[in-house]
Coordinates of C-alpha atoms in Angstrom, one line a residue:
Chain A
X1 CA 0.3 0.0 -0.1
X2 CA 1.4 3.6 -0.7
X3 CA 1.8 6.1 1.5
X4 CA -0.9 8.5 2.1
X5 CA 0.9 11.8 1.2
X6 CA 0.0 14.9 -0.5
X7 CA 1.8 16.4 -2.6
X8 CA 4.3 19.7 -2.0
X9 CA 1.9 21.7 -4.1
X10 CA -1.4 19.9 -2.6
X11 CA -0.1 20.9 1.1
X12 CA 0.3 24.5 0.3
X13 CA -3.7 24.0 -1.0
X14 CA -4.5 22.8 2.1
X15 CA -2.9 25.8 3.8
X16 CA -4.7 28.0 1.2
X17 CA -8.1 26.5 2.3
X18 CA -7.2 26.3 6.0
X19 CA -6.4 30.5 6.0
X20 CA -10.6 31.1 5.0
X21 CA -11.2 31.0 8.7
X22 CA -10.6 32.5 11.6
X23 CA -7.4 30.8 13.6
X24 CA -8.2 28.1 15.5
X25 CA -11.5 27.3 13.2
X26 CA -9.7 24.5 10.3
X27 CA -12.1 22.0 11.1
X28 CA -14.2 24.1 8.6
X29 CA -11.4 23.0 5.5
X30 CA -12.6 19.3 6.1
X31 CA -14.5 18.9 3.7
X32 CA -12.2 20.6 0.9
X33 CA -10.0 19.0 2.2
X34 CA -11.9 15.4 1.7
X35 CA -12.8 16.5 -1.7
X36 CA -8.8 17.2 -2.1
X37 CA -8.0 13.9 -0.3
X38 CA -10.8 11.8 -2.5
X39 CA -9.1 13.1 -5.4
X40 CA -5.6 12.5 -5.1
X41 CA -6.6 8.8 -3.4
X42 CA -8.0 7.1 -6.2
X43 CA -11.9 8.4 -6.3
X44 CA -12.6 6.9 -2.6
X45 CA -11.2 7.9 0.9
X46 CA -10.0 4.9 3.0
X47 CA -9.4 4.8 6.2
X48 CA -5.3 5.8 5.9
X49 CA -6.5 8.2 3.9
X50 CA -9.5 9.8 6.5
X51 CA -7.0 9.6 9.1
X52 CA -3.9 11.4 7.1
X53 CA -7.1 14.1 6.7
X54 CA -7.5 14.3 10.3
X55 CA -3.7 14.3 11.2
X56 CA -3.2 17.1 8.7
X57 CA -6.4 19.1 10.5
X58 CA -5.1 18.6 13.8
X59 CA -9.1 16.4 14.2
X60 CA -9.6 13.0 16.2
X61 CA -10.1 10.5 13.4
X62 CA -14.0 10.1 14.6
X63 CA -14.9 13.9 12.9
X64 CA -13.4 12.9 10.1
X65 CA -15.4 9.5 10.0
X66 CA -18.2 11.2 11.1
X67 CA -18.2 14.0 8.2
X68 CA -17.0 11.4 4.8
X69 CA -19.9 8.8 6.0
X70 CA -22.7 11.9 5.8
X71 CA -21.9 13.8 2.7
X72 CA -23.3 11.0 -0.6
X73 CA -20.1 12.6 -2.7
X74 CA -17.8 10.6 -1.0
X75 CA -16.8 7.2 -1.4
X76 CA -15.7 4.6 0.9
X77 CA -14.9 1.7 -1.4
X78 CA -13.3 2.1 -4.2
X79 CA -14.9 3.0 -7.5
X80 CA -13.9 2.8 -10.9
X81 CA -11.7 5.3 -13.4
X82 CA -15.2 6.9 -14.8
X83 CA -17.9 7.3 -12.0
X84 CA -21.3 7.4 -13.6
X85 CA -23.7 9.1 -11.7
X86 CA -26.9 9.4 -13.3
X87 CA -30.0 11.1 -11.4
X88 CA -33.3 9.4 -10.9
X89 CA -35.3 12.1 -9.3
X90 CA -38.8 13.3 -10.6
X91 CA -37.9 15.5 -13.0
X92 CA -35.5 13.3 -14.5
X93 CA -37.8 10.5 -14.5
X94 CA -40.4 12.1 -16.4
X95 CA -37.9 12.6 -19.0
X96 CA -37.1 9.2 -19.7
X97 CA -33.9 8.8 -16.9
X98 CA -35.2 5.0 -16.4
X99 CA -34.9 3.6 -19.5
X100 CA -31.0 5.7 -19.8
X101 CA -30.2 3.6 -16.1
X102 CA -31.6 0.5 -17.7
X103 CA -29.6 1.4 -20.9
X104 CA -26.1 1.8 -18.9
X105 CA -26.8 -1.5 -17.7
X106 CA -27.1 -3.7 -20.2
X107 CA -24.4 -1.9 -22.2
X108 CA -22.0 -2.1 -19.4
X109 CA -23.2 -5.2 -17.8
X110 CA -23.6 -4.1 -14.2
X111 CA -26.0 -3.1 -12.0
X112 CA -26.2 -0.6 -10.0
X113 CA -23.5 0.4 -7.8
X114 CA -21.0 -2.2 -9.2
X115 CA -18.2 -1.7 -11.5
X116 CA -17.0 -3.4 -14.4
X117 CA -14.0 -6.2 -14.2
X118 CA -12.1 -4.2 -16.2
X119 CA -12.4 -1.7 -13.6
X120 CA -12.7 1.4 -15.5
X121 CA -16.8 1.6 -14.9
X122 CA -18.3 2.3 -11.9
X123 CA -23.0 3.4 -12.1
X124 CA -24.7 4.5 -9.5
X125 CA -27.7 6.6 -9.4
X126 CA -28.0 9.6 -7.8
X127 CA -30.6 12.2 -6.5
X128 CA -31.2 15.7 -7.6
X129 CA -28.3 16.8 -9.2
X130 CA -29.7 20.4 -10.2
X131 CA -30.0 19.6 -14.2
X132 CA -34.1 19.4 -14.5
X133 CA -34.4 21.9 -17.7
X134 CA -31.5 19.3 -18.8
X135 CA -32.9 16.1 -18.2
X136 CA -31.7 13.2 -18.3
X137 CA -28.7 14.1 -17.4
X138 CA -25.3 12.5 -15.0
X139 CA -22.2 13.9 -13.5
X140 CA -18.9 12.0 -14.9
X141 CA -16.1 13.8 -13.1
X142 CA -16.0 17.4 -12.4
X143 CA -18.8 18.1 -14.8
X144 CA -22.4 16.7 -16.1
X145 CA -23.3 15.5 -19.2
X146 CA -26.3 16.4 -19.8
X147 CA -29.9 15.5 -22.6
X148 CA -28.8 12.1 -22.9
X149 CA -30.0 9.1 -25.3
X150 CA -29.0 6.4 -25.6
X151 CA -26.5 7.0 -28.9
X152 CA -25.1 9.8 -26.3
X153 CA -24.0 7.5 -23.8
X154 CA -22.3 5.2 -26.3
X155 CA -20.0 8.3 -27.3
X156 CA -19.7 8.5 -23.9
X157 CA -18.6 5.3 -23.3
X158 CA -16.0 5.3 -25.9
X159 CA -14.3 8.7 -25.1
X160 CA -13.6 7.4 -21.8
X161 CA -12.4 4.0 -23.3
X162 CA -10.4 6.1 -25.7
X163 CA -9.0 8.0 -23.0
X164 CA -8.1 4.9 -20.4
X165 CA -6.1 3.8 -23.3
X166 CA -4.1 6.4 -24.2
X167 CA -3.2 6.9 -20.5
Chain B
X1 CA -41.6 40.9 -23.5
X2 CA -41.9 40.9 -19.1
X3 CA -39.0 43.5 -18.6
X4 CA -35.9 42.1 -16.5
X5 CA -33.7 43.0 -14.1
X6 CA -31.2 40.1 -13.6
X7 CA -30.6 38.5 -16.7
X8 CA -31.3 42.0 -18.9
X9 CA -27.7 41.4 -19.9
X10 CA -27.1 37.4 -19.3
X11 CA -27.2 37.7 -22.8
X12 CA -23.9 40.3 -23.3
X13 CA -20.5 38.1 -25.1
X14 CA -18.2 38.0 -22.4
X15 CA -20.7 39.2 -19.3
X16 CA -19.0 36.6 -17.1
X17 CA -15.7 38.8 -16.9
X18 CA -15.1 41.7 -15.1
X19 CA -14.4 44.4 -18.2
X20 CA -17.4 43.4 -20.1
X21 CA -19.6 43.7 -16.9
X22 CA -18.2 46.9 -15.5
X23 CA -18.7 48.3 -18.7
X24 CA -22.3 47.1 -19.0
X25 CA -23.0 49.6 -15.9
X26 CA -21.8 46.7 -13.3
X27 CA -20.5 47.7 -9.8
X28 CA -23.1 51.0 -10.0
X29 CA -24.4 49.7 -7.7
X30 CA -21.9 49.3 -5.5
X31 CA -20.3 52.2 -6.3
X32 CA -23.5 54.0 -4.6
X33 CA -24.0 51.5 -1.8
X34 CA -20.5 52.7 -0.5
X35 CA -20.3 56.4 -1.5
X36 CA -23.7 57.9 -1.6
X37 CA -26.4 55.6 0.9
X38 CA -24.1 54.1 3.3
X39 CA -25.5 50.7 5.7
X40 CA -28.2 52.2 6.9
X41 CA -29.3 53.7 3.4
X42 CA -28.8 50.3 1.7
X43 CA -31.2 48.4 4.4
X44 CA -33.4 50.9 4.2
X45 CA -33.8 50.6 0.2
X46 CA -34.4 46.4 0.4
X47 CA -36.8 46.9 3.4
X48 CA -39.0 49.1 1.0
X49 CA -38.4 47.0 -2.1
X50 CA -40.2 43.9 -0.5
X51 CA -37.8 41.8 -1.8
X52 CA -38.5 38.4 -0.7
X53 CA -36.5 35.1 0.2
X54 CA -35.8 33.8 -3.1
X55 CA -34.7 30.2 -1.6
X56 CA -38.3 28.9 -1.5
X57 CA -39.7 30.3 2.2
X58 CA -40.0 34.1 0.3
X59 CA -39.3 35.8 3.8
X60 CA -38.8 39.2 3.7
X61 CA -35.3 39.8 3.3
X62 CA -35.0 43.7 4.6
X63 CA -36.6 42.0 7.5
X64 CA -34.1 38.6 8.3
X65 CA -31.1 41.8 8.0
X66 CA -32.9 44.0 10.8
X67 CA -32.3 41.4 12.8
X68 CA -28.9 40.6 13.1
X69 CA -27.1 41.2 16.4
X70 CA -24.3 44.0 16.6
X71 CA -22.4 43.0 19.8
X72 CA -19.3 44.8 20.2
X73 CA -15.8 43.5 19.2
X74 CA -17.9 39.8 17.5
X75 CA -17.6 39.2 13.7
X76 CA -20.0 39.5 11.7
X77 CA -21.0 36.9 8.2
X78 CA -22.8 36.7 5.2
X79 CA -23.3 33.1 3.9
X80 CA -24.5 32.5 0.2
X81 CA -26.5 30.0 0.2
X82 CA -25.8 28.4 -3.6
X83 CA -26.6 25.0 -2.4
X84 CA -29.4 25.1 -4.6
X85 CA -31.0 20.8 -4.3
X86 CA -34.8 21.4 -4.3
X87 CA -35.6 18.9 -7.7
X88 CA -36.5 21.1 -10.0
X89 CA -34.6 23.8 -8.8
X90 CA -31.7 25.0 -11.3
X91 CA -32.1 29.2 -11.3
X92 CA -28.8 30.0 -8.8
X93 CA -26.4 27.8 -11.5
X94 CA -27.6 29.6 -14.1
X95 CA -27.1 32.8 -12.3
X96 CA -24.0 31.8 -10.9
X97 CA -22.3 30.5 -14.5
X98 CA -23.4 33.3 -16.8
X99 CA -22.9 36.4 -14.8
X100 CA -21.0 35.7 -11.6
X101 CA -20.2 39.6 -11.0
X102 CA -23.7 40.1 -9.9
X103 CA -23.5 38.1 -7.1
X104 CA -20.4 39.1 -5.9
X105 CA -21.6 42.7 -6.0
X106 CA -25.1 41.8 -4.8
X107 CA -22.9 40.3 -1.9
X108 CA -20.1 43.2 -1.6
X109 CA -23.3 45.7 -0.8
X110 CA -25.4 43.2 1.2
X111 CA -21.6 42.4 3.3
X112 CA -21.6 46.3 3.6
X113 CA -24.6 47.1 4.9
X114 CA -24.7 44.2 7.7
X115 CA -21.1 45.0 8.5
X116 CA -19.3 41.4 7.3
X117 CA -15.7 41.7 6.5
X118 CA -16.6 37.7 5.5
X119 CA -18.8 36.3 3.3
X120 CA -19.1 32.8 2.2
X121 CA -20.7 31.3 -0.5
X122 CA -21.3 28.0 0.2
X123 CA -22.4 25.9 -2.9
X124 CA -23.7 22.4 -3.7
X125 CA -20.8 19.7 -4.3
X126 CA -21.2 18.4 -7.4
X127 CA -21.8 22.5 -8.8
X128 CA -17.8 21.3 -9.0
X129 CA -16.8 23.7 -11.7
X130 CA -18.8 26.3 -10.7
X131 CA -16.5 27.2 -8.1
X132 CA -13.4 28.8 -11.0
X133 CA -16.1 30.5 -12.2
X134 CA -16.6 32.0 -9.3
X135 CA -13.4 32.5 -7.9
X136 CA -12.1 33.7 -11.1
X137 CA -14.9 36.6 -10.4
X138 CA -13.5 37.4 -7.2
X139 CA -10.5 37.7 -7.9
X140 CA -10.9 40.2 -10.7
X141 CA -13.2 42.0 -8.6
X142 CA -10.4 42.5 -6.2
X143 CA -7.7 43.1 -8.6
X144 CA -9.4 46.2 -9.3
X145 CA -10.6 47.2 -5.9
X146 CA -14.1 45.6 -4.8
X147 CA -12.6 43.3 -2.4
X148 CA -10.2 43.2 -0.1
X149 CA -8.7 46.3 2.0
X150 CA -10.3 49.7 2.0
X151 CA -12.5 48.9 -0.3
X152 CA -12.7 52.0 -3.1
X153 CA -10.9 53.8 -0.1
X154 CA -13.8 53.5 1.8
X155 CA -12.0 51.8 4.6
X156 CA -14.5 48.6 4.2
X157 CA -13.4 45.4 4.2
X158 CA -14.1 42.5 2.3
X159 CA -13.2 39.1 1.8
X160 CA -15.2 36.2 -0.3
X161 CA -14.8 32.6 0.1
X162 CA -16.2 29.9 -1.7
X163 CA -16.9 26.7 -0.1
X164 CA -17.7 23.0 -1.4
X165 CA -20.4 21.0 -0.2
X166 CA -20.7 17.1 -1.1
X167 CA -23.8 16.5 -1.6
X168 CA -26.5 17.2 0.8
X169 CA -29.7 18.2 0.8
X170 CA -30.3 18.8 3.9
X171 CA -27.4 21.6 4.1
X172 CA -29.9 24.0 2.1
X173 CA -31.4 24.5 5.3
X174 CA -29.6 27.3 6.8
X175 CA -28.6 25.9 9.9
X176 CA -27.4 22.6 8.8
X177 CA -25.6 25.0 6.1
X178 CA -23.8 26.6 9.1
X179 CA -22.7 23.0 10.4
X180 CA -21.2 21.9 6.8
X181 CA -19.4 25.1 6.6
X182 CA -18.1 24.7 10.3
X183 CA -16.8 20.8 9.2
X184 CA -19.2 18.9 10.5
X185 CA -22.0 16.4 9.7
X186 CA -25.0 18.6 7.9
X187 CA -27.8 18.1 11.6
X188 CA -30.0 20.8 11.5
X189 CA -29.7 23.2 15.4
X190 CA -32.9 24.0 17.1
X191 CA -33.3 27.4 17.1
X192 CA -33.3 30.0 18.6
X193 CA -31.0 31.0 19.1
X194 CA -31.2 32.4 15.1
X195 CA -28.5 32.2 13.3
X196 CA -28.8 36.5 12.7
X197 CA -27.5 35.9 17.0
X198 CA -25.9 32.8 16.8
X199 CA -24.2 31.3 13.4
X200 CA -21.0 30.8 12.0
X201 CA -19.1 30.0 14.5
X202 CA -21.2 31.7 17.1
X203 CA -21.4 34.6 15.7
X204 CA -24.1 36.9 14.1
X205 CA -24.8 35.2 10.9
X206 CA -27.4 35.4 7.5
X207 CA -27.7 33.3 5.0
X208 CA -29.5 34.5 2.1
X209 CA -30.3 32.4 -1.6
X210 CA -28.1 33.5 -4.4
X211 CA -31.1 34.7 -6.1
X212 CA -31.9 37.1 -3.1
X213 CA -28.7 38.4 -2.6
X214 CA -27.8 39.4 -6.9
X215 CA -31.6 40.8 -6.4
X216 CA -29.9 43.4 -4.4
X217 CA -28.2 44.9 -7.0
X218 CA -30.7 45.9 -9.6
X219 CA -32.9 46.9 -6.0
X220 CA -29.9 49.3 -5.5
X221 CA -29.6 50.7 -8.5
X222 CA -33.6 51.6 -9.7
X223 CA -34.3 52.5 -6.2
X224 CA -36.6 50.3 -3.8
X225 CA -39.7 52.7 -4.7
X226 CA -39.1 51.9 -7.9
X227 CA -38.8 48.2 -7.4
X228 CA -42.2 47.4 -6.6
X229 CA -43.9 48.4 -9.9
X230 CA -42.3 44.7 -11.1
X231 CA -44.4 41.9 -10.1
X232 CA -47.7 42.3 -7.8
X233 CA -49.2 42.4 -4.0
X234 CA -46.5 41.5 -1.8
X235 CA -44.9 39.3 -5.0
X236 CA -42.6 42.4 -6.0
X237 CA -39.6 42.5 -8.8
X238 CA -38.6 39.3 -11.2
X239 CA -37.9 36.0 -9.6
X240 CA -36.6 33.2 -11.9
X241 CA -37.9 30.2 -12.6
X242 CA -36.7 27.3 -13.7
X243 CA -38.9 25.1 -15.9
X244 CA -38.4 21.3 -16.9
X245 CA -40.6 18.0 -17.1
X246 CA -42.8 17.5 -20.3
X247 CA -43.0 20.9 -21.7
X248 CA -41.0 22.7 -25.3
X249 CA -39.1 24.6 -23.9
X250 CA -37.3 23.9 -20.6
X251 CA -34.2 26.3 -19.1
X252 CA -34.6 29.2 -16.6
X253 CA -37.0 32.2 -17.1
X254 CA -36.8 35.9 -15.7
X255 CA -40.8 36.6 -15.1
X256 CA -42.0 39.4 -13.7
X257 CA -44.9 38.3 -11.0
X258 CA -47.5 39.5 -13.4
X259 CA -48.2 37.1 -15.8
X260 CA -49.9 34.0 -15.7
X261 CA -49.0 30.3 -14.9
X262 CA -51.2 29.7 -18.0
X263 CA -48.7 32.2 -20.2
X264 CA -46.2 30.5 -19.0
X265 CA -46.2 27.6 -19.8
X266 CA -48.2 27.7 -23.3
X267 CA -46.1 31.1 -24.7
X268 CA -43.6 31.1 -26.7
X269 CA -41.8 33.7 -24.6
X270 CA -41.6 30.9 -21.8
X271 CA -42.1 27.2 -21.8
X272 CA -43.3 27.3 -25.4
X273 CA -46.3 24.4 -24.6
X274 CA -46.6 20.7 -23.5
X275 CA -44.1 18.8 -25.8
X276 CA -45.6 15.9 -28.2
X277 CA -48.7 18.2 -28.4
X278 CA -49.6 16.5 -25.5
X279 CA -52.0 17.7 -22.8
X280 CA -51.2 19.2 -19.8
X281 CA -51.3 16.6 -16.5
X282 CA -50.4 18.3 -13.4
X283 CA -47.3 20.2 -12.2
X284 CA -45.1 21.4 -9.3
X285 CA -44.9 25.2 -9.0
X286 CA -41.8 25.9 -7.0
X287 CA -39.9 22.9 -6.6
X288 CA -40.9 18.8 -5.4
X289 CA -41.8 19.6 -2.2
X290 CA -44.6 22.4 -2.8
X291 CA -47.6 20.2 -4.0
X292 CA -49.1 19.1 -7.2
X293 CA -52.0 20.4 -8.9
X294 CA -53.7 18.4 -11.2
X295 CA -54.2 20.8 -15.0
X296 CA -57.6 22.0 -13.9
X297 CA -56.5 23.6 -10.2
X298 CA -53.1 25.0 -11.7
X299 CA -54.4 27.1 -14.5
X300 CA -57.6 28.3 -12.5
X301 CA -58.3 28.8 -8.3
X302 CA -61.0 26.4 -6.5
X303 CA -62.5 30.3 -7.0
X304 CA -62.5 30.4 -11.1
X305 CA -59.7 33.0 -11.2
X306 CA -56.5 33.4 -13.1
X307 CA -54.2 31.7 -11.4
X308 CA -51.3 33.9 -11.3
X309 CA -47.4 33.3 -11.4
X310 CA -47.0 35.5 -7.5
X311 CA -46.8 34.3 -4.3
X312 CA -50.0 34.4 -3.4
X313 CA -52.1 33.5 -6.3
X314 CA -49.8 30.0 -6.3
X315 CA -50.5 29.5 -2.6
X316 CA -54.4 30.5 -3.3
X317 CA -56.7 28.4 -1.6
X318 CA -54.2 26.9 0.8
X319 CA -53.0 23.4 0.6
X320 CA -57.0 22.3 -0.4
X321 CA -57.0 23.4 -3.7
X322 CA -53.4 25.7 -3.8
X323 CA -49.6 25.1 -3.5
X324 CA -46.2 27.4 -3.6
X325 CA -44.6 29.7 -5.6
X326 CA -41.4 28.3 -3.4
X327 CA -37.9 28.0 -5.6
X328 CA -39.9 28.3 -8.6
X329 CA -39.0 24.9 -9.4
X330 CA -41.1 24.6 -12.3
X331 CA -42.1 20.6 -13.1
X332 CA -44.6 20.2 -15.5
X333 CA -46.1 16.9 -16.0
X334 CA -47.9 15.9 -19.0
X335 CA -50.8 13.2 -19.7
X336 CA -48.4 10.4 -20.0
X337 CA -47.1 10.8 -16.4
X338 CA -47.6 8.1 -13.4
X339 CA -48.6 10.4 -10.3
X340 CA -47.5 7.7 -8.3
X341 CA -44.2 7.2 -9.4
X342 CA -43.1 10.3 -9.5
X343 CA -44.1 10.6 -6.0
X344 CA -42.4 7.7 -5.5
X345 CA -38.9 9.0 -6.6
X346 CA -39.5 12.6 -4.2
X347 CA -39.9 10.2 -1.4
X348 CA -37.0 8.2 -2.2
X349 CA -35.4 11.5 -2.4
X350 CA -36.3 12.7 1.1
X351 CA -35.9 9.6 2.8
X352 CA -32.1 9.5 0.9
X353 CA -31.7 13.1 2.4
X354 CA -33.2 13.0 5.8
X355 CA -30.4 13.9 8.1
X356 CA -31.4 11.1 10.6
X357 CA -31.9 13.5 13.4
X358 CA -35.8 13.1 14.0
X359 CA -37.3 9.9 14.2
X360 CA -40.3 10.8 12.4
X361 CA -38.5 11.8 9.5
X362 CA -35.8 9.3 9.2
X363 CA -38.3 6.9 10.1
X364 CA -41.8 8.5 8.7
X365 CA -39.4 9.0 4.9
X366 CA -38.6 5.5 4.8
X367 CA -42.2 4.3 6.0
X368 CA -44.0 6.1 3.1
X369 CA -40.8 5.9 0.3
X370 CA -42.0 1.7 1.0
X371 CA -45.3 1.7 0.6
X372 CA -44.8 4.1 -2.2
X373 CA -43.0 1.0 -4.1
X374 CA -45.6 -1.8 -3.1
X375 CA -48.2 0.6 -4.5
X376 CA -46.2 1.1 -8.0
X377 CA -44.6 -2.5 -7.9
X378 CA -48.3 -4.2 -7.8
X379 CA -48.0 -4.9 -4.7
X380 CA -50.6 -2.5 -2.7
X381 CA -53.6 -2.6 -0.5
X382 CA -56.4 -0.4 -0.7
X383 CA -55.2 0.3 3.3
X384 CA -52.2 1.7 1.9
X385 CA -53.5 4.9 1.0
X386 CA -54.9 5.8 4.5
X387 CA -51.8 4.8 5.8
X388 CA -49.5 7.3 3.6
X389 CA -51.8 9.7 5.1
X390 CA -51.4 9.2 8.4
X391 CA -47.7 8.8 8.2
X392 CA -47.1 12.3 6.2
X393 CA -49.5 13.9 8.6
X394 CA -47.5 12.6 12.1
X395 CA -44.2 13.6 10.1
X396 CA -45.5 17.1 9.2
X397 CA -44.5 19.5 11.6
X398 CA -42.9 17.1 14.0
X399 CA -39.6 17.7 13.4
X400 CA -36.5 20.0 14.0
X401 CA -36.2 21.6 10.6
X402 CA -38.6 21.6 7.7
X403 CA -37.1 18.7 5.4
X404 CA -40.2 16.6 7.1
X405 CA -42.4 19.3 5.9
X406 CA -40.8 19.2 2.8
X407 CA -41.3 15.0 2.8
X408 CA -45.5 15.9 3.4
X409 CA -46.1 17.8 1.2
X410 CA -45.8 16.4 -1.7
X411 CA -47.5 13.0 -0.7
X412 CA -50.4 14.3 0.5
X413 CA -51.3 16.8 -2.1
X414 CA -50.5 13.6 -4.8
X415 CA -53.4 11.4 -2.5
X416 CA -55.5 14.8 -2.0
X417 CA -55.9 14.9 -5.5
X418 CA -54.9 12.1 -7.3
X419 CA -56.9 9.5 -4.9
X420 CA -58.0 7.7 -7.7
X421 CA -55.0 6.8 -9.4
X422 CA -53.4 5.4 -6.7
X423 CA -56.6 2.9 -6.2
X424 CA -56.5 2.6 -9.6
X425 CA -53.1 1.1 -9.3
X426 CA -54.2 -1.0 -5.9
X427 CA -57.0 -2.2 -7.9
X428 CA -55.0 -3.5 -11.1
X429 CA -51.7 -4.4 -9.9
X430 CA -51.5 -6.2 -13.6
X431 CA -52.4 -3.9 -15.6
X432 CA -50.5 -0.5 -13.5
X433 CA -46.8 -2.7 -14.3
X434 CA -47.4 -2.3 -18.2
X435 CA -49.2 1.7 -18.9
X436 CA -50.1 4.3 -17.2
X437 CA -53.7 5.9 -15.3
X438 CA -53.5 8.6 -17.8
X439 CA -55.2 12.0 -17.5
X440 CA -58.0 10.8 -16.6
X441 CA -60.2 13.9 -15.0
X442 CA -57.6 16.1 -13.9
X443 CA -58.0 18.4 -16.7
X444 CA -61.3 18.5 -16.8
X445 CA -63.0 22.2 -16.1
X446 CA -64.1 22.3 -12.6
X447 CA -67.8 23.2 -11.8
X448 CA -68.3 26.9 -11.4
X449 CA -68.0 27.8 -7.4
X450 CA -70.9 28.9 -6.2
X451 CA -72.1 32.0 -5.5
X452 CA -71.1 33.4 -1.8
X453 CA -74.1 33.6 1.0
X454 CA -75.0 37.0 1.3

């Protein structure tokens, strides 16, 4: 297991974040730093990662665990390289999200919450992401993919595969 | 064409950047506030404008500001609620993406009025690309002397920071938001004390929605007296409506609060009518938590009056026959949509988003989801409909924060107005798996109201 340790650049970012709050209130940096950690350490938060964040911010480990388990964006187990987070709430549902979810399941041969055998794709259903006018939609990394159709899903999957092959 | 106050310049190329924003009249309101009006003058204009919180509750903004405690030597904070998470609502995202300086200018004026020297924008974590846009706008504003120390030589200091959440609807509730900003779980606090007295880090804090704070800019520009000339009655000014569902032109519209619901849905200026020439079945006019209305109660009130896009008109008839303007998340459903399934997705949403502190909400939202699942998937009993009614009544009003009410209302309204459809699901467990109940009588004209007794 690789040692959990931020790069110099990320450590500076942590310092910059802590400086946004009054002295002694560095606990406020917890959620932003957990985002940084999830990004830096494989897209999920292991116990080691959370303990590392606790040390960085001078918190008890439990203060980190209780936050990490509360917020849905923090993944507590490994996920594929590409995480498809498909919205399934009312406005997306009336615009056909059920069919999109079924299409992805068939196309990738996985269920919701599962990862493909090659470790490339994980499918997750999520609740409203605030893109109701551009439904159906999913989050892929930092950005939204909107107005989804089966053809568009195919394109996204090919795009991810091409990116993975290039790396 | 309706007049606009917030998005009137949103189409101008480059308006996202300082130079274009400034050369189109940007920061003129900030200049007026800082150099002419002073903090009390700003508060006075906001009070006069009748501005009501645009996040959903509609509480008068000037009044909220006037509650802020001002103990000597204690910092005050302004927190901008950009945790937009109410299903159907995506208006703040539009504003922040396309015209971020309008928000920054609004934050500057509002912080100045409140005497806050630090301001935090708490934005939902999924809007992961928007902090970059906001931080760039903040850097530009700072570079031009609108943020930082001694702003424009007035002696006023202000820093604005962007904080990302991490996926929790409950953090749109102001005390949960403050908890989250302090690095904790988003569990709402018991009020009182209100944030205006003990908020962020136990200091006096005002939490306002993005659109509310942006609206402060035109209010200062034109004055509160001019602002109330937009809209009607206590629904002053303009409102952003995010329209979605089965309509031809989903998107974010700025409306003057003086148009009818019918015009909003059917005119080409706004939603452009129902998609695929279908008929309107139902609508949730103010985000998922407000009561769903069948077509016949949506376009006209029970009294037979034209229903308008205002706080008062949408609420006309109370929950018996009315709804709410809420956050402006306008969800339209056509004749092919299933009310049971739609209600199930909302029950699942609230169950997922309940923070778990209060038993009625934590347990009740899960029960509602399960009972609705049974009905939707052909395993329901007639008694389940009354059971659902009973559960929602036991949640409403029995929780620390309004999430319990928000979970109860959509279920109550669905049963109140669409009971036939629930009964049909139970009575036809197999058929309901292959087709939907359809439009039924939900668009039929209502009988003319009986003349009032003299």
